[in-house]
Short mmCIF file of C-alpha atoms and ligand atoms in Angstrom, two decimals:
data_model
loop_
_atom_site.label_atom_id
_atom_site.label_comp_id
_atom_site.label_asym_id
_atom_site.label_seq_id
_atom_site.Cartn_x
_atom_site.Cartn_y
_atom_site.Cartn_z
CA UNK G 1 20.82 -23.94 11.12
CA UNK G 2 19.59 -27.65 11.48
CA UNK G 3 18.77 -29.83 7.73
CA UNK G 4 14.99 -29.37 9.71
CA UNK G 5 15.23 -25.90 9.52
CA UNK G 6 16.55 -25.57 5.98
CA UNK G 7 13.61 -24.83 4.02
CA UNK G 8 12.98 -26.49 0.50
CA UNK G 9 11.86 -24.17 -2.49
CA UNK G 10 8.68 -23.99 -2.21
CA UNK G 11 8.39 -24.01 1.29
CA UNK G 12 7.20 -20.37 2.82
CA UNK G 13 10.19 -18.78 5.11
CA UNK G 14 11.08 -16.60 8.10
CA UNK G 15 13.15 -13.90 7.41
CA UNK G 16 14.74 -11.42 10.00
CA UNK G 17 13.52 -7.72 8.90
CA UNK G 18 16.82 -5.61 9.37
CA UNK G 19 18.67 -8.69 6.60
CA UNK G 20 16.31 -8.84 4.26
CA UNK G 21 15.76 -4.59 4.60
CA UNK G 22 19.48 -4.61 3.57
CA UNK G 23 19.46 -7.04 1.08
CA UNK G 24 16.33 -5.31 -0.64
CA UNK G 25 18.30 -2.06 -0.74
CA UNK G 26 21.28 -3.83 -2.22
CA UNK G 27 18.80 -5.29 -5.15
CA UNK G 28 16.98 -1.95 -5.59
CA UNK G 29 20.58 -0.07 -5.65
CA UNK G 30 21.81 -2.65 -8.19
CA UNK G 31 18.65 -2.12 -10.04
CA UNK G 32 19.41 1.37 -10.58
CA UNK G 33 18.45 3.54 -7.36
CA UNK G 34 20.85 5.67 -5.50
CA UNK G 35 21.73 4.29 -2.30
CA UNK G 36 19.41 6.81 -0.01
CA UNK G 37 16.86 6.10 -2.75
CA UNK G 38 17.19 2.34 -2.24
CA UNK G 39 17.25 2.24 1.32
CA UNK G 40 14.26 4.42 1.83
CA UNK G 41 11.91 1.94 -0.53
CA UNK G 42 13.47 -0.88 1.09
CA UNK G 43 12.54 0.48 4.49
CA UNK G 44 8.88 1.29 3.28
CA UNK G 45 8.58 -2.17 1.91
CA UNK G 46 9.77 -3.75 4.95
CA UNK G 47 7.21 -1.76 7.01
CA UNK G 48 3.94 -3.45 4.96
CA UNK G 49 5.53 -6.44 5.45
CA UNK G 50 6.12 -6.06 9.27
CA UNK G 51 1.82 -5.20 9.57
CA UNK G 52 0.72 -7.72 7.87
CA UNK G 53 0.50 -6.35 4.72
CA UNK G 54 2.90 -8.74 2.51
CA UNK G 55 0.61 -7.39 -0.71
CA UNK G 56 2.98 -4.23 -0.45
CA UNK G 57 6.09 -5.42 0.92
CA UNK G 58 9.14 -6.97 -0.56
CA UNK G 59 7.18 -9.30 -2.89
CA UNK G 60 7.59 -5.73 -4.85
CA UNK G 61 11.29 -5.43 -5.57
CA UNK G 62 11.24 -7.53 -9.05
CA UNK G 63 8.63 -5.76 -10.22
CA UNK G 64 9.96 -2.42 -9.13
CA UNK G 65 13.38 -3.07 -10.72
CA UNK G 66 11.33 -4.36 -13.76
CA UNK G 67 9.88 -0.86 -14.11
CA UNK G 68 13.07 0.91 -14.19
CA UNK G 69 14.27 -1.80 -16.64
CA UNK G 70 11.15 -0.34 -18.59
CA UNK G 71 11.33 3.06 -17.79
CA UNK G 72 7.91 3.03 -16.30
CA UNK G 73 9.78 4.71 -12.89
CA UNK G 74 12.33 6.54 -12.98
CA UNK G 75 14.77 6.92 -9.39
CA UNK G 76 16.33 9.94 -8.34
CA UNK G 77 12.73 12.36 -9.16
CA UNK G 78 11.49 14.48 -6.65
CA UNK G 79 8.31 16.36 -6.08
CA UNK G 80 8.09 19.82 -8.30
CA UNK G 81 4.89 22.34 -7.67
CA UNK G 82 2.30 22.65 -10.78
CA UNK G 83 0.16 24.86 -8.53
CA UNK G 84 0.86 26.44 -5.16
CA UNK G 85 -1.83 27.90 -3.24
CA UNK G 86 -0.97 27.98 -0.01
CA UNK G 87 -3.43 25.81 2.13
CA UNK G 88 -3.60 23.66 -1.64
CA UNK G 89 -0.95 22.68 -4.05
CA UNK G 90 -0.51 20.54 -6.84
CA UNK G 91 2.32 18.08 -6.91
CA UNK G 92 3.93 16.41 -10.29
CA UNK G 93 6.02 12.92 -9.64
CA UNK G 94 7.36 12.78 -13.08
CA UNK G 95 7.38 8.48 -12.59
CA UNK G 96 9.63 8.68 -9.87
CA UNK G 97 9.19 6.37 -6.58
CA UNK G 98 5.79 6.81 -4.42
CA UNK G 99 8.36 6.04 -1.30
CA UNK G 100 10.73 9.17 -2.17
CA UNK G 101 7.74 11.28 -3.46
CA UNK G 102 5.08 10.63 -1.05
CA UNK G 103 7.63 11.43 1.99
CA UNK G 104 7.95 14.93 -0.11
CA UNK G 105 4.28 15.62 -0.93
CA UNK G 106 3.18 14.43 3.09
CA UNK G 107 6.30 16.56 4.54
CA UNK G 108 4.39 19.75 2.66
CA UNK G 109 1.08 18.92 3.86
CA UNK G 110 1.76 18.56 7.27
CA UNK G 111 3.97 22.23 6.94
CA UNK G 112 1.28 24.06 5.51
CA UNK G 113 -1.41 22.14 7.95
CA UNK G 114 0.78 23.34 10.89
CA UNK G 115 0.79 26.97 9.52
CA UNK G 116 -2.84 27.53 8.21
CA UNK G 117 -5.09 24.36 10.22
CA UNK G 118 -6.04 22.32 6.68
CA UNK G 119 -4.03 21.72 3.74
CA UNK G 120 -5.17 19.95 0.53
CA UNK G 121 -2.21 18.23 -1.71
CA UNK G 122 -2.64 16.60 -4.72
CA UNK G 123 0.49 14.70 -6.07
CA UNK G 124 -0.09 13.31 -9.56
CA UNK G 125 2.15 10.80 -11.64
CA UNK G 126 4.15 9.26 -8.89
CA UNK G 127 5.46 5.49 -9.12
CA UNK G 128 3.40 3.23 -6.40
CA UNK G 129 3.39 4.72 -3.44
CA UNK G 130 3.02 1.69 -1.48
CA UNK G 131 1.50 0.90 1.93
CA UNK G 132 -0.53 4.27 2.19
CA UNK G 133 -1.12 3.55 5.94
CA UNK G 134 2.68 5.26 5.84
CA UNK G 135 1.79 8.31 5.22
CA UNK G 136 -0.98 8.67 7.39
CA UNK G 137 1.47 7.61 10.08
CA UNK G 138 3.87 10.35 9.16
CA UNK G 139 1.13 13.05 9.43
CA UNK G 140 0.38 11.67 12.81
CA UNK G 141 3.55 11.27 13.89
CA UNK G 142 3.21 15.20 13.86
CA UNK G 143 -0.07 15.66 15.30
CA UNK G 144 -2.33 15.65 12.35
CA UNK G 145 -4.95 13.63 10.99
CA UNK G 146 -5.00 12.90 7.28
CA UNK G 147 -7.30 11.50 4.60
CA UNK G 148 -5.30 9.92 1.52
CA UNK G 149 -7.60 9.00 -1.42
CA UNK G 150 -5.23 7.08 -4.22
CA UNK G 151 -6.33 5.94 -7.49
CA UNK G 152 -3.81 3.68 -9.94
CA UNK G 153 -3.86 4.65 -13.44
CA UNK G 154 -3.04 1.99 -16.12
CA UNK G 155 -4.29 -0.68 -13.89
CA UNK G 156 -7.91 -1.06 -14.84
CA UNK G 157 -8.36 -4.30 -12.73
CA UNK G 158 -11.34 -4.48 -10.67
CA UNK G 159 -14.81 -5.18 -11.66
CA UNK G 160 -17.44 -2.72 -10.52
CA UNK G 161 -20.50 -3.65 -9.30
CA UNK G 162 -22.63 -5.46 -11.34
CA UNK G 163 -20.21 -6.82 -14.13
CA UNK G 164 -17.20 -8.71 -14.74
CA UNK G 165 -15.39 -6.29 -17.10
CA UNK G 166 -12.51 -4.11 -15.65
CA UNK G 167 -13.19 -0.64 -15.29
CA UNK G 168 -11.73 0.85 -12.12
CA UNK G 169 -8.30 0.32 -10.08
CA UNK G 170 -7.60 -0.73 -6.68
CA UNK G 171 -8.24 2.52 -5.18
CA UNK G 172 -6.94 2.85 -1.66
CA UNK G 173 -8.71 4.85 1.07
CA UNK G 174 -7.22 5.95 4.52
CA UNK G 175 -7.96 8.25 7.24
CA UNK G 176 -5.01 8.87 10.13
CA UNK G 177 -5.59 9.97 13.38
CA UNK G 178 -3.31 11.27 16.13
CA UNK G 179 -3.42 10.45 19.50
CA UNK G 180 -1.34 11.72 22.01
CA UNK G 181 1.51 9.18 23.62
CA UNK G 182 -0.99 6.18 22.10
CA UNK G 183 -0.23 4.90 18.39
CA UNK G 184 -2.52 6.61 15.99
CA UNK G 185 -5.72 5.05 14.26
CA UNK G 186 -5.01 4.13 10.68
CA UNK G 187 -7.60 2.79 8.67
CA UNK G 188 -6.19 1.56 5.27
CA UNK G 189 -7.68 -0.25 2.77
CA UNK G 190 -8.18 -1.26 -0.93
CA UNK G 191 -11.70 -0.75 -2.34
CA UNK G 192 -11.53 -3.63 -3.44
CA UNK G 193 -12.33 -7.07 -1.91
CA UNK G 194 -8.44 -7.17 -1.78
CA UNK G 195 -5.54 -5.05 -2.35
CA UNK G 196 -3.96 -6.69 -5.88
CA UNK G 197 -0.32 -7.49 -4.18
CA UNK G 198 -2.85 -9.61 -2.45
CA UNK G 199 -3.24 -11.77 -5.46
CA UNK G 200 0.31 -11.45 -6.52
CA UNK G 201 1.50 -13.13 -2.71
CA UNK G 202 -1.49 -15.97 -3.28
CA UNK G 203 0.23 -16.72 -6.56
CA UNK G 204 3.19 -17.05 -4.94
CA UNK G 205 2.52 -19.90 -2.44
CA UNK G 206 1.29 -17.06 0.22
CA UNK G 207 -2.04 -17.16 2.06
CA UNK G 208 -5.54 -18.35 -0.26
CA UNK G 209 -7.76 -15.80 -1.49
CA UNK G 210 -11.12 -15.64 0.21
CA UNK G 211 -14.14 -16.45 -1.21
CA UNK G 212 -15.22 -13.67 -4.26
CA UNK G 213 -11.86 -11.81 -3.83
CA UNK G 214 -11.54 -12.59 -7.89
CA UNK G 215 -14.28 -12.96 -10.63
CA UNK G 216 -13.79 -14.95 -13.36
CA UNK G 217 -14.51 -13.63 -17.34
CA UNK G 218 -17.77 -15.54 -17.14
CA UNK G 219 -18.79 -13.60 -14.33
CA UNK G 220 -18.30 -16.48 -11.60
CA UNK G 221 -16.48 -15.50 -8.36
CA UNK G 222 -12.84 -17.48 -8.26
CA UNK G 223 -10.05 -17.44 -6.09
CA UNK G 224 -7.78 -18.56 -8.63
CA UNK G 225 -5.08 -15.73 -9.67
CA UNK G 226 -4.44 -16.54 -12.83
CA UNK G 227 -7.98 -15.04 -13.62
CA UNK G 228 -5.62 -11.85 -12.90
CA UNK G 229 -2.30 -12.91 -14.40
CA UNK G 230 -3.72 -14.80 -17.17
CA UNK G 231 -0.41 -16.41 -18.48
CA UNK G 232 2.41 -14.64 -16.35
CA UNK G 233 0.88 -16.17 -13.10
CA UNK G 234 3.76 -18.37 -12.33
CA UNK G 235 6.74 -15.24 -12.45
CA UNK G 236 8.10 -13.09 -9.59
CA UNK G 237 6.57 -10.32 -11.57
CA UNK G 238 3.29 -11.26 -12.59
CA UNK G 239 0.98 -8.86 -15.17
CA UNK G 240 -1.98 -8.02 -13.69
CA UNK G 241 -3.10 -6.62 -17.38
CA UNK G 242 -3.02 -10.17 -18.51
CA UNK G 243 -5.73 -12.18 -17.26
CA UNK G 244 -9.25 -12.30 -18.56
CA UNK G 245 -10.98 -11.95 -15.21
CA UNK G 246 -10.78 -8.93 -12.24
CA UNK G 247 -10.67 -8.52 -8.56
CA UNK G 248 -14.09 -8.22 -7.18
CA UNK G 249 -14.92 -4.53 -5.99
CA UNK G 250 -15.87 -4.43 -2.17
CA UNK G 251 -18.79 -3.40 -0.56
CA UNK G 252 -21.70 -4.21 -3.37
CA UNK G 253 -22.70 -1.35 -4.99
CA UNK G 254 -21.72 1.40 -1.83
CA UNK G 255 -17.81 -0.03 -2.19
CA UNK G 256 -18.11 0.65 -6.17
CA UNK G 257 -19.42 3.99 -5.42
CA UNK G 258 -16.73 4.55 -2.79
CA UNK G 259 -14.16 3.51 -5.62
CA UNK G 260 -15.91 5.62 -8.49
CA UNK G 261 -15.50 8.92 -6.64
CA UNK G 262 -11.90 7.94 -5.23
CA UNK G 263 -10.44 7.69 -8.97
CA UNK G 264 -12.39 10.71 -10.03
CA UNK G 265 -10.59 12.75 -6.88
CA UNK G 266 -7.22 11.06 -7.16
CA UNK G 267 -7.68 10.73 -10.89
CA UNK G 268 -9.06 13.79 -12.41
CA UNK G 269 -8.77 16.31 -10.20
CA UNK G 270 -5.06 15.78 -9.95
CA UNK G 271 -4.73 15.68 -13.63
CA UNK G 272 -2.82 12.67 -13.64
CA UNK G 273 -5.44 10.41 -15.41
CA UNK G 274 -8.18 8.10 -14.74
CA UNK G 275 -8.51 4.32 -16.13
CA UNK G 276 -9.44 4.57 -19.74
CA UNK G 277 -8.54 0.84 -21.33
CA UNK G 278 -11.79 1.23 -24.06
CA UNK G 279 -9.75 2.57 -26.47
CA UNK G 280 -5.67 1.24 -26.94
CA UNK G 281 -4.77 4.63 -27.55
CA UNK G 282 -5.50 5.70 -23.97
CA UNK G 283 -3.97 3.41 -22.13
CA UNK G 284 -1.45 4.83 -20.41
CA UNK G 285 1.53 3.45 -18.16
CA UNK G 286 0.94 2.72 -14.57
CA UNK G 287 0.62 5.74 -11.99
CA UNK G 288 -0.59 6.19 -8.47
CA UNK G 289 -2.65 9.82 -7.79
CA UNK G 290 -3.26 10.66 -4.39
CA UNK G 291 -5.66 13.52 -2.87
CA UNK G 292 -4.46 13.83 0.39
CA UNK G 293 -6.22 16.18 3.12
CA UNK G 294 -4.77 17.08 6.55
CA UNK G 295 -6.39 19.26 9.69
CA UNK G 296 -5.02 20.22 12.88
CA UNK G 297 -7.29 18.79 15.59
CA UNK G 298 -6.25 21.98 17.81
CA UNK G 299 -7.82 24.50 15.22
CA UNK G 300 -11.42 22.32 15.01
CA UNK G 301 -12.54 21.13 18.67
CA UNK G 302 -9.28 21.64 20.25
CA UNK G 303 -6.47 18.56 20.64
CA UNK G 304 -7.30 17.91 24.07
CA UNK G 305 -11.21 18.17 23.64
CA UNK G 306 -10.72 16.00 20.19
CA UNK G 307 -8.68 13.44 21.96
CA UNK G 308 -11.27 12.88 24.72
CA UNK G 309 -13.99 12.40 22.93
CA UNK G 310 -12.06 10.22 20.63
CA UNK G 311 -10.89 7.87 23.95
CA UNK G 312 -14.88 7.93 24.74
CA UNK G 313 -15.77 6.76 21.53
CA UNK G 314 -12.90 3.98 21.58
CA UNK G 315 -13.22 2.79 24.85
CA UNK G 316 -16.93 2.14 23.89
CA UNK G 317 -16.48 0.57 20.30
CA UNK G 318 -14.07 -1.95 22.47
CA UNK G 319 -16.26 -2.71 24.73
CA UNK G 320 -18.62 -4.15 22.74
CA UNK G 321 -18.94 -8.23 23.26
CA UNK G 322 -16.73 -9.72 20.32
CA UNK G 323 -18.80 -12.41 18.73
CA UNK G 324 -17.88 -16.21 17.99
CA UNK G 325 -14.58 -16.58 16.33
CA UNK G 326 -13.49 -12.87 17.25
CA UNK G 327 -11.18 -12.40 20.32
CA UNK G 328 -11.76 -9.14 20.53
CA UNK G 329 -13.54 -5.91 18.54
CA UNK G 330 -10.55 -4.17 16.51
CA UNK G 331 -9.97 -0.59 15.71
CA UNK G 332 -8.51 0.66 12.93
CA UNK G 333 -5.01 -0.11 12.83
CA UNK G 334 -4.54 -2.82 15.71
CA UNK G 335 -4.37 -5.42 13.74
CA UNK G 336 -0.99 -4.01 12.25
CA UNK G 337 0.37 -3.34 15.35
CA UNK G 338 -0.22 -6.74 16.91
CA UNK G 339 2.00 -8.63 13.99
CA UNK G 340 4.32 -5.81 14.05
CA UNK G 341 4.88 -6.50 17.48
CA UNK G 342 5.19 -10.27 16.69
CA UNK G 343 7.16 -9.75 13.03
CA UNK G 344 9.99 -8.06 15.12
CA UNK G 345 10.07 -10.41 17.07
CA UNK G 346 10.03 -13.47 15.44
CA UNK G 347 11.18 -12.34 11.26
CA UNK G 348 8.62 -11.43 8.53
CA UNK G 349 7.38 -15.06 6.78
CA UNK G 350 7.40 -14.75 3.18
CA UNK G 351 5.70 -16.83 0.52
CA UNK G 352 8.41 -19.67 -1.26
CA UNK G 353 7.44 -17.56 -4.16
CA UNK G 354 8.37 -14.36 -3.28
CA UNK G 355 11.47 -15.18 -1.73
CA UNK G 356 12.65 -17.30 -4.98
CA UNK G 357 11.79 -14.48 -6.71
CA UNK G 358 14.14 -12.25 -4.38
CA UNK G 359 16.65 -14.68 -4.98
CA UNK G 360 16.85 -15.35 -8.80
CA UNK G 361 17.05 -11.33 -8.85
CA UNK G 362 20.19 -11.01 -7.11
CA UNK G 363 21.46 -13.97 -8.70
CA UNK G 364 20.47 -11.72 -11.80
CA UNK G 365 21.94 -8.55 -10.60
CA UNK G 366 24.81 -9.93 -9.04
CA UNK G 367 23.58 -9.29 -5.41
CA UNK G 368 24.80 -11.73 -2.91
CA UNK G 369 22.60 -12.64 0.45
CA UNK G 370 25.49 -11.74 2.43
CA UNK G 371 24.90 -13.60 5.67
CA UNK G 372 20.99 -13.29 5.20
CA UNK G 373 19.77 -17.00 5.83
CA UNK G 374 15.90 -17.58 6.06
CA UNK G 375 14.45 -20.49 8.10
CA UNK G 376 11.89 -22.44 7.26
CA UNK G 377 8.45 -20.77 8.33
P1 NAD A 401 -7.15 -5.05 4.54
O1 NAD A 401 -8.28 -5.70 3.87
O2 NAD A 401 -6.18 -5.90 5.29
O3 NAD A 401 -7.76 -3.95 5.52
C1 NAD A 401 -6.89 -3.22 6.36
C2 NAD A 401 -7.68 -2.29 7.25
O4 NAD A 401 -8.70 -2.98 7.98
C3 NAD A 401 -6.77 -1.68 8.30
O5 NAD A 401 -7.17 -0.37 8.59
C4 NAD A 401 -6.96 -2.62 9.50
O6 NAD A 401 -6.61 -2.01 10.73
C5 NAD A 401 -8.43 -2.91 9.39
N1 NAD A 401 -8.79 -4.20 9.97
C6 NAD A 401 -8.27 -5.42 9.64
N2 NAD A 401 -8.86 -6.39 10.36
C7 NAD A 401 -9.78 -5.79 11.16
C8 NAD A 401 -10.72 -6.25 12.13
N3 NAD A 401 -10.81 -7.55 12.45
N4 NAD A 401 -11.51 -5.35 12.75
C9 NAD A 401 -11.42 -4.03 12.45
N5 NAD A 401 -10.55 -3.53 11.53
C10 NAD A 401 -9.74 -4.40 10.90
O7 NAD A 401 -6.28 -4.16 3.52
P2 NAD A 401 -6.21 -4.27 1.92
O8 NAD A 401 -7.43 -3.78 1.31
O9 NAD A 401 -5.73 -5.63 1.58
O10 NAD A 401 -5.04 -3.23 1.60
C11 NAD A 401 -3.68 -3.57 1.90
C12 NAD A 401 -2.76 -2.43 1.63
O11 NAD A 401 -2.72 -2.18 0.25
C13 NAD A 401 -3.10 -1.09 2.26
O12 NAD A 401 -1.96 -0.67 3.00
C14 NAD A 401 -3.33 -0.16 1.08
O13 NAD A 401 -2.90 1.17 1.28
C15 NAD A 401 -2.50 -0.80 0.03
N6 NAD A 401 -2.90 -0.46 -1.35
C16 NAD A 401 -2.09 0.36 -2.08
C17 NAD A 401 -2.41 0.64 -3.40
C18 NAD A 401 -1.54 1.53 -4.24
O14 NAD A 401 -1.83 1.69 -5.43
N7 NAD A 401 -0.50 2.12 -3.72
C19 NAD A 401 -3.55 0.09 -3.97
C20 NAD A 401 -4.36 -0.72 -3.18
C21 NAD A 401 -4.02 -1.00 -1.87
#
């Protein structure tokens, strides 16, 4: 490496994806996972980060070893049925880790999809399960489409429509489609203006906010995150229970709605708990739900029939004229394809934040970098 390419603290990085997977394993292992265990969050976290989606990438290894340190998740738990219906069951995570537990609940869905044509799975008190765009890919990846609706109890961060007060959580929502020998559609998203690892990678050095992503306690949109974070903006682990303000819900008042009904469905009908911060005494530790619906295209229209008219409908959405400052009209799920394409190729750039933060933890745990050396981004 050349003194030019040595980057300084607080400069962002590159890092090469296969290192830094292995080093996160080594710090989740250390942390208290079994090595499978480790290697398989590791590998989901690298995954966000190669799309584009940093929010939900390695930025999350201190706080997921902080959470075993607390006992919030717990490694080594695996899915167990509290209801089995057939074409429906009910999952409990017992706080272990979304990435071992959501690989369970989606490998179920898709088996009973593939036998009966639908399948409805609830899983309820699982650790975060991450990049939910993953498990739409996984149902794809064997011919299904899938509709995830996730809900995050104990994080009562975003402000609804028409307030500043907290009241709901980030509530993902994400529809996978199949499509033969092409990559699948995956739309993903946070219902709210943006996801909150979002915040936590701004805080860190990483890209600014955009405009009304945050609003402050006053009611005034900010892009600062320590209206999240309050006074543990500045750690690798930053406490999104601590700041006065909230992450603005997207969408106006249709988004809030959208969010309302995802934490009742991932929420309550799970049984794992919506946001309830009025009273201390129901505030309980952080959990992601998920409601999780998948169909067999071939028992509906047909695959091949579905597929075509699918192509049709594509081919015409792209080409529509893009307007100034767009190069070209997206579907769902190109964007992450385009910087995984270029993230493989050229290392994952993290935030001088996030990868100080990766350091001081193994320097904590006693995790060398091995021959892991980032350049300067
Ligand atoms: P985002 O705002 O980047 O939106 C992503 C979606 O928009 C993707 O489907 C993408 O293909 C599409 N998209 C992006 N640019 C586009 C364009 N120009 N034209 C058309 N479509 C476009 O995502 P986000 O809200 O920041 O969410 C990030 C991640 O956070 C997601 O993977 C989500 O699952 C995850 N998340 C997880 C939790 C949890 O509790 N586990 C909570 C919230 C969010």
């Amino acid at each position: 490496m050349t003194p030019s390419e040595q980057p300084t603290s607080n400069q962002p990085v590159l890092v090469p994806a296969a290192g830094l997977a292995a080093y996160g394993a080594r710090l989740l292992a250390a942390g208290g996972c079994s090595e499978a265990e480790a290697r398989r969050v590791a590998d989901r976290l690298i995954m966000a980060n190669l799309t584009g989606h940093d929010s939900h990438g390695v930025a999350r290894i201190p706080r997921y070893v902080g959470m075993i340190e607390s006992g919030l998740v717990v490694p080594g738990q695996h899915v167990t049925f509290v209801n089995d219906g057939g074409t429906f069951a009910l999952l409990e995570g017992s706080a272990g880790f979304g990435q071992t537990l959501g690989e369970e609940a989606v490998a179920i869905g898709c088996e009973r999809a593939r036998d009966a044509g639908v399948a409805v799975i609830a899983l309820r008190n699982s650790g975060h399960l991450g990049r939910i765009g993953d498990w739409a890919e996984m149902a794809a990846a064997e011919g299904l489409i899938s509709i995830h609706l996730v809900n995050a109890r104990g994080r009562s961060i975003v402000a609804p429509f028409g307030t500043p007060d907290r009241r709901m959580s980030t509530s993902p929502f994400c529809v996978g489609v199949p499509w033969t020998n092409q990559p699948p559609l995956i739309l993903d998203f946070a219902t709210s203006v943006v996801a909150e690892g979002k915040v936590m990678v701004a805080a860190a050095g990483g890209p600014k906010l955009p405009e009304g992503a945050l609003v402050s306690a006053a009611g005034l949109p900010t892009t600062d995150p320590a209206a999240l974070y309050g006074p543990s903006v500045d750690s690798a682990a930053p406490d999104p229970m601590l700041g006065d303000g909230a992450i603005a819900v997207f969408g106006g008042h249709k988004g809030s709605g959208l969010n309302f009904m995802i934490e009742i469905l991932a929420g309550a009908l799970t049984g794992g708990g919506v946001n309830r911060t009025i009273k201390e005494e129901d505030v309980k530790p952080f959990a992601n739900g998920m409601l999780s619906i998948y169909l067999d295209p071939e028992r509906f229209a047909g695959r091949e029939a579905f597929e075509a008219q699918v192509r049709d409908y594509a081919e015409y959405v792209r080409s529509a004229r893009p307007a100034p400052g767009h190069a070209a009209v997206l579907l769902p799920g190109d964007k992450e394809r385009g910087l995984r394409a270029e993230r493989e190729r050229d290392g994952l750039p993290l935030a001088a934040g996030t990868w100080r933060g990766l350091v001081e933890l193994g320097q904590r745990l006693g995790v060398d970098l091995g021959d892991l050396r980032p350049k300067a981004a």
